[in-house]
Amino acid sequence: MNGFVEIILRSFLFIGLLFLTTKLVGKKQISQLTFFEYVSGITIGSIAGEAITGLEKNYLHGAAAIILFGIVAILVDYLSLKSKYFRDFAEGKGTVIIKDGKILEDNLKKERFTIDEISTLLREKNIFKVADVEFAILEPRGKLTALLKRENRPLTPKDLQMKMANEKEPNTIIMDGNIIEEGLRASGKNRAWLYTELEKLEVTLDNVFLGQIDSFGEITVDLYDDKLKVPAPTQRPLLMASLKKAQADLEIFSLSTDCEKSKDMYKENAALMQGLIDKLEPYLNG
């Protein structure tokens, strides 16, 4: 058999074999490599390269070696799930690098990291002062997990005792000027609604590069022509303004009437309207 033809055939064979092996090992082999997975990945790739180009050798031997290493990787993952001791041995444990704003030099030397390397990892998390860090751990995969001191953490709505509406993942309903039916169904909308919303925004479907609908039923679009300005959604602010106006009108009516019965009725309904506004505010001001 011609050498180039055999290389092509072997390449297709081992590409398929490597793909199946990686699928069996799982996504972690790609996204979060442990020490063992790193070594096994390099070994499997080296075996595949040698098996593809080593024409004088039996390619079945290379295939058997790849399968063997794939089985070993799966076995290691299985044992890691079953035993914490084995998991600590195979994957390693996190090491505390910073505690109470102080760098633990002994742990830093143990992991063979320099101050510059730790500073770089902190800057990647927008942390520039070690003294601002309450706790930092160097994870087994080389990533740094840091917790800022309470006074240095950004404020959240919970800190301010503000109620916020829960949000769901937005659904993509337009892509490359084409309607995505699956996203439209998932959002509970139809084409008629979509065309009406696009008309409100004064844009055409073929000019929309990306269109999404959020959990509040509002559509946002990104146009091919970036010079065109798309108005921001106004339904929720307008509804909140209408509710507040109605509540204010009820209070005015209660002050302007001389009838005690009407005054009580207006006051009662104004209070009910205010309660409704308080409940809807997280949704309409989000």
mmCIF file of N, CA, C and O in Angstrom, residues 18 21-22 25 28-30 32-48 65-77:
data_model
loop_
_atom_site.group_PDB
_atom_site.id
_atom_site.type_symbol
_atom_site.label_atom_id
_atom_site.label_comp_id
_atom_site.label_asym_id
_atom_site.label_seq_id
_atom_site.Cartn_x
_atom_site.Cartn_y
_atom_site.Cartn_z
ATOM 1 N N LEU A 18 -9.540 8.417 18.967
ATOM 2 C CA LEU A 18 -9.265 9.428 19.982
ATOM 3 C C LEU A 18 -10.546 10.155 20.386
ATOM 4 O O LEU A 18 -10.757 10.477 21.562
ATOM 5 N N THR A 21 -12.525 7.823 22.627
ATOM 6 C CA THR A 21 -11.875 7.701 23.929
ATOM 7 C C THR A 21 -12.112 8.940 24.781
ATOM 8 O O THR A 21 -12.417 8.852 25.974
ATOM 9 N N THR A 22 -11.987 10.112 24.160
ATOM 10 C CA THR A 22 -12.215 11.361 24.889
ATOM 11 C C THR A 22 -13.656 11.478 25.347
ATOM 12 O O THR A 22 -13.933 11.947 26.455
ATOM 13 N N VAL A 25 -13.988 9.250 28.400
ATOM 14 C CA VAL A 25 -13.326 9.809 29.579
ATOM 15 C C VAL A 25 -14.136 10.953 30.148
ATOM 16 O O VAL A 25 -14.226 11.135 31.362
ATOM 17 N N LYS A 28 -14.301 16.503 31.586
ATOM 18 C CA LYS A 28 -13.278 16.957 32.523
ATOM 19 C C LYS A 28 -11.886 16.789 31.939
ATOM 20 O O LYS A 28 -10.967 17.526 32.256
ATOM 21 N N GLN A 29 -11.719 15.801 31.056
ATOM 22 C CA GLN A 29 -10.431 15.589 30.413
ATOM 23 C C GLN A 29 -10.017 16.816 29.612
ATOM 24 O O GLN A 29 -8.839 17.091 29.434
ATOM 25 N N ILE A 30 -11.012 17.600 29.150
ATOM 26 C CA ILE A 30 -10.729 18.784 28.351
ATOM 27 C C ILE A 30 -10.666 20.029 29.215
ATOM 28 O O ILE A 30 -9.761 20.846 29.101
ATOM 29 N N GLN A 32 -10.921 20.463 32.859
ATOM 30 C CA GLN A 32 -10.298 20.514 34.179
ATOM 31 C C GLN A 32 -9.352 19.332 34.348
ATOM 32 O O GLN A 32 -9.698 18.304 34.931
ATOM 33 N N LEU A 33 -8.151 19.477 33.835
ATOM 34 C CA LEU A 33 -7.188 18.389 33.862
ATOM 35 C C LEU A 33 -6.572 18.229 35.244
ATOM 36 O O LEU A 33 -6.102 19.198 35.833
ATOM 37 N N THR A 34 -6.587 16.997 35.745
ATOM 38 C CA THR A 34 -5.800 16.682 36.926
ATOM 39 C C THR A 34 -4.392 16.292 36.460
ATOM 40 O O THR A 34 -4.124 16.194 35.262
ATOM 41 N N PHE A 35 -3.493 16.063 37.426
ATOM 42 C CA PHE A 35 -2.144 15.661 37.059
ATOM 43 C C PHE A 35 -2.164 14.375 36.231
ATOM 44 O O PHE A 35 -1.481 14.259 35.220
ATOM 45 N N PHE A 36 -2.956 13.393 36.687
ATOM 46 C CA PHE A 36 -3.000 12.117 35.971
ATOM 47 C C PHE A 36 -3.605 12.302 34.580
ATOM 48 O O PHE A 36 -3.114 11.723 33.604
ATOM 49 N N GLU A 37 -4.663 13.077 34.480
ATOM 50 C CA GLU A 37 -5.306 13.284 33.180
ATOM 51 C C GLU A 37 -4.383 14.026 32.220
ATOM 52 O O GLU A 37 -4.390 13.771 31.017
ATOM 53 N N TYR A 38 -3.599 14.934 32.757
ATOM 54 C CA TYR A 38 -2.632 15.649 31.923
ATOM 55 C C TYR A 38 -1.605 14.676 31.342
ATOM 56 O O TYR A 38 -1.317 14.697 30.143
ATOM 57 N N VAL A 39 -1.083 13.813 32.218
ATOM 58 C CA VAL A 39 -0.088 12.834 31.769
ATOM 59 C C VAL A 39 -0.705 11.849 30.782
ATOM 60 O O VAL A 39 -0.123 11.548 29.727
ATOM 61 N N SER A 40 -1.893 11.337 31.104
ATOM 62 C CA SER A 40 -2.528 10.350 30.223
ATOM 63 C C SER A 40 -2.895 10.973 28.883
ATOM 64 O O SER A 40 -2.790 10.325 27.839
ATOM 65 N N GLY A 41 -3.314 12.246 28.892
ATOM 66 C CA GLY A 41 -3.661 12.917 27.639
ATOM 67 C C GLY A 41 -2.462 13.054 26.728
ATOM 68 O O GLY A 41 -2.542 12.799 25.513
ATOM 69 N N ILE A 42 -1.308 13.459 27.307
ATOM 70 C CA ILE A 42 -0.083 13.569 26.511
ATOM 71 C C ILE A 42 0.324 12.207 25.963
ATOM 72 O O ILE A 42 0.700 12.059 24.791
ATOM 73 N N THR A 43 0.221 11.182 26.813
ATOM 74 C CA THR A 43 0.634 9.830 26.403
ATOM 75 C C THR A 43 -0.241 9.310 25.274
ATOM 76 O O THR A 43 0.257 8.757 24.282
ATOM 77 N N ILE A 44 -1.547 9.481 25.411
ATOM 78 C CA ILE A 44 -2.468 9.002 24.376
ATOM 79 C C ILE A 44 -2.193 9.721 23.059
ATOM 80 O O ILE A 44 -2.159 9.111 21.984
ATOM 81 N N GLY A 45 -1.966 11.039 23.129
ATOM 82 C CA GLY A 45 -1.664 11.783 21.909
ATOM 83 C C GLY A 45 -0.360 11.332 21.273
ATOM 84 O O GLY A 45 -0.264 11.216 20.037
ATOM 85 N N SER A 46 0.650 11.053 22.095
ATOM 86 C CA SER A 46 1.940 10.596 21.570
ATOM 87 C C SER A 46 1.810 9.228 20.905
ATOM 88 O O SER A 46 2.385 8.977 19.843
ATOM 89 N N ILE A 47 1.041 8.335 21.557
ATOM 90 C CA ILE A 47 0.820 7.002 20.976
ATOM 91 C C ILE A 47 0.121 7.116 19.630
ATOM 92 O O ILE A 47 0.490 6.454 18.652
ATOM 93 N N ALA A 48 -0.893 7.999 19.567
ATOM 94 C CA ALA A 48 -1.637 8.166 18.320
ATOM 95 C C ALA A 48 -0.733 8.700 17.214
ATOM 96 O O ALA A 48 -0.771 8.228 16.069
ATOM 97 N N ALA A 65 -3.030 0.317 22.727
ATOM 98 C CA ALA A 65 -2.435 1.154 23.769
ATOM 99 C C ALA A 65 -3.350 2.332 24.112
ATOM 100 O O ALA A 65 -3.511 2.690 25.284
ATOM 101 N N ILE A 66 -3.956 2.946 23.095
ATOM 102 C CA ILE A 66 -4.874 4.071 23.335
ATOM 103 C C ILE A 66 -6.077 3.606 24.140
ATOM 104 O O ILE A 66 -6.510 4.262 25.099
ATOM 105 N N ILE A 67 -6.639 2.464 23.763
ATOM 106 C CA ILE A 67 -7.794 1.924 24.494
ATOM 107 C C ILE A 67 -7.418 1.622 25.932
ATOM 108 O O ILE A 67 -8.177 1.908 26.876
ATOM 109 N N LEU A 68 -6.215 1.071 26.139
ATOM 110 C CA LEU A 68 -5.763 0.741 27.488
ATOM 111 C C LEU A 68 -5.651 2.003 28.352
ATOM 112 O O LEU A 68 -6.139 2.033 29.488
ATOM 113 N N PHE A 69 -5.030 3.038 27.798
ATOM 114 C CA PHE A 69 -4.892 4.271 28.564
ATOM 115 C C PHE A 69 -6.257 4.921 28.814
ATOM 116 O O PHE A 69 -6.480 5.528 29.859
ATOM 117 N N GLY A 70 -7.169 4.791 27.857
ATOM 118 C CA GLY A 70 -8.525 5.302 28.067
ATOM 119 C C GLY A 70 -9.218 4.588 29.210
ATOM 120 O O GLY A 70 -9.871 5.221 30.054
ATOM 121 N N ILE A 71 -9.060 3.259 29.262
ATOM 122 C CA ILE A 71 -9.665 2.472 30.349
ATOM 123 C C ILE A 71 -9.050 2.852 31.694
ATOM 124 O O ILE A 71 -9.760 2.989 32.702
ATOM 125 N N VAL A 72 -7.739 3.061 31.716
ATOM 126 C CA VAL A 72 -7.071 3.450 32.961
ATOM 127 C C VAL A 72 -7.583 4.801 33.440
ATOM 128 O O VAL A 72 -7.841 5.008 34.632
ATOM 129 N N ALA A 73 -7.748 5.764 32.505
ATOM 130 C CA ALA A 73 -8.246 7.093 32.875
ATOM 131 C C ALA A 73 -9.657 7.002 33.451
ATOM 132 O O ALA A 73 -9.981 7.663 34.448
ATOM 133 N N ILE A 74 -10.506 6.177 32.837
ATOM 134 C CA ILE A 74 -11.874 5.987 33.344
ATOM 135 C C ILE A 74 -11.845 5.331 34.721
ATOM 136 O O ILE A 74 -12.596 5.705 35.625
ATOM 137 N N LEU A 75 -10.955 4.361 34.894
ATOM 138 C CA LEU A 75 -10.834 3.669 36.185
ATOM 139 C C LEU A 75 -10.378 4.633 37.278
ATOM 140 O O LEU A 75 -10.888 4.592 38.407
ATOM 141 N N VAL A 76 -9.432 5.495 36.959
ATOM 142 C CA VAL A 76 -8.953 6.469 37.943
ATOM 143 C C VAL A 76 -10.085 7.411 38.349
ATOM 144 O O VAL A 76 -10.255 7.739 39.527
ATOM 145 N N ASP A 77 -10.881 7.863 37.369
ATOM 146 C CA ASP A 77 -12.025 8.720 37.682
ATOM 147 C C ASP A 77 -13.016 8.000 38.581
ATOM 148 O O ASP A 77 -13.578 8.586 39.517
#
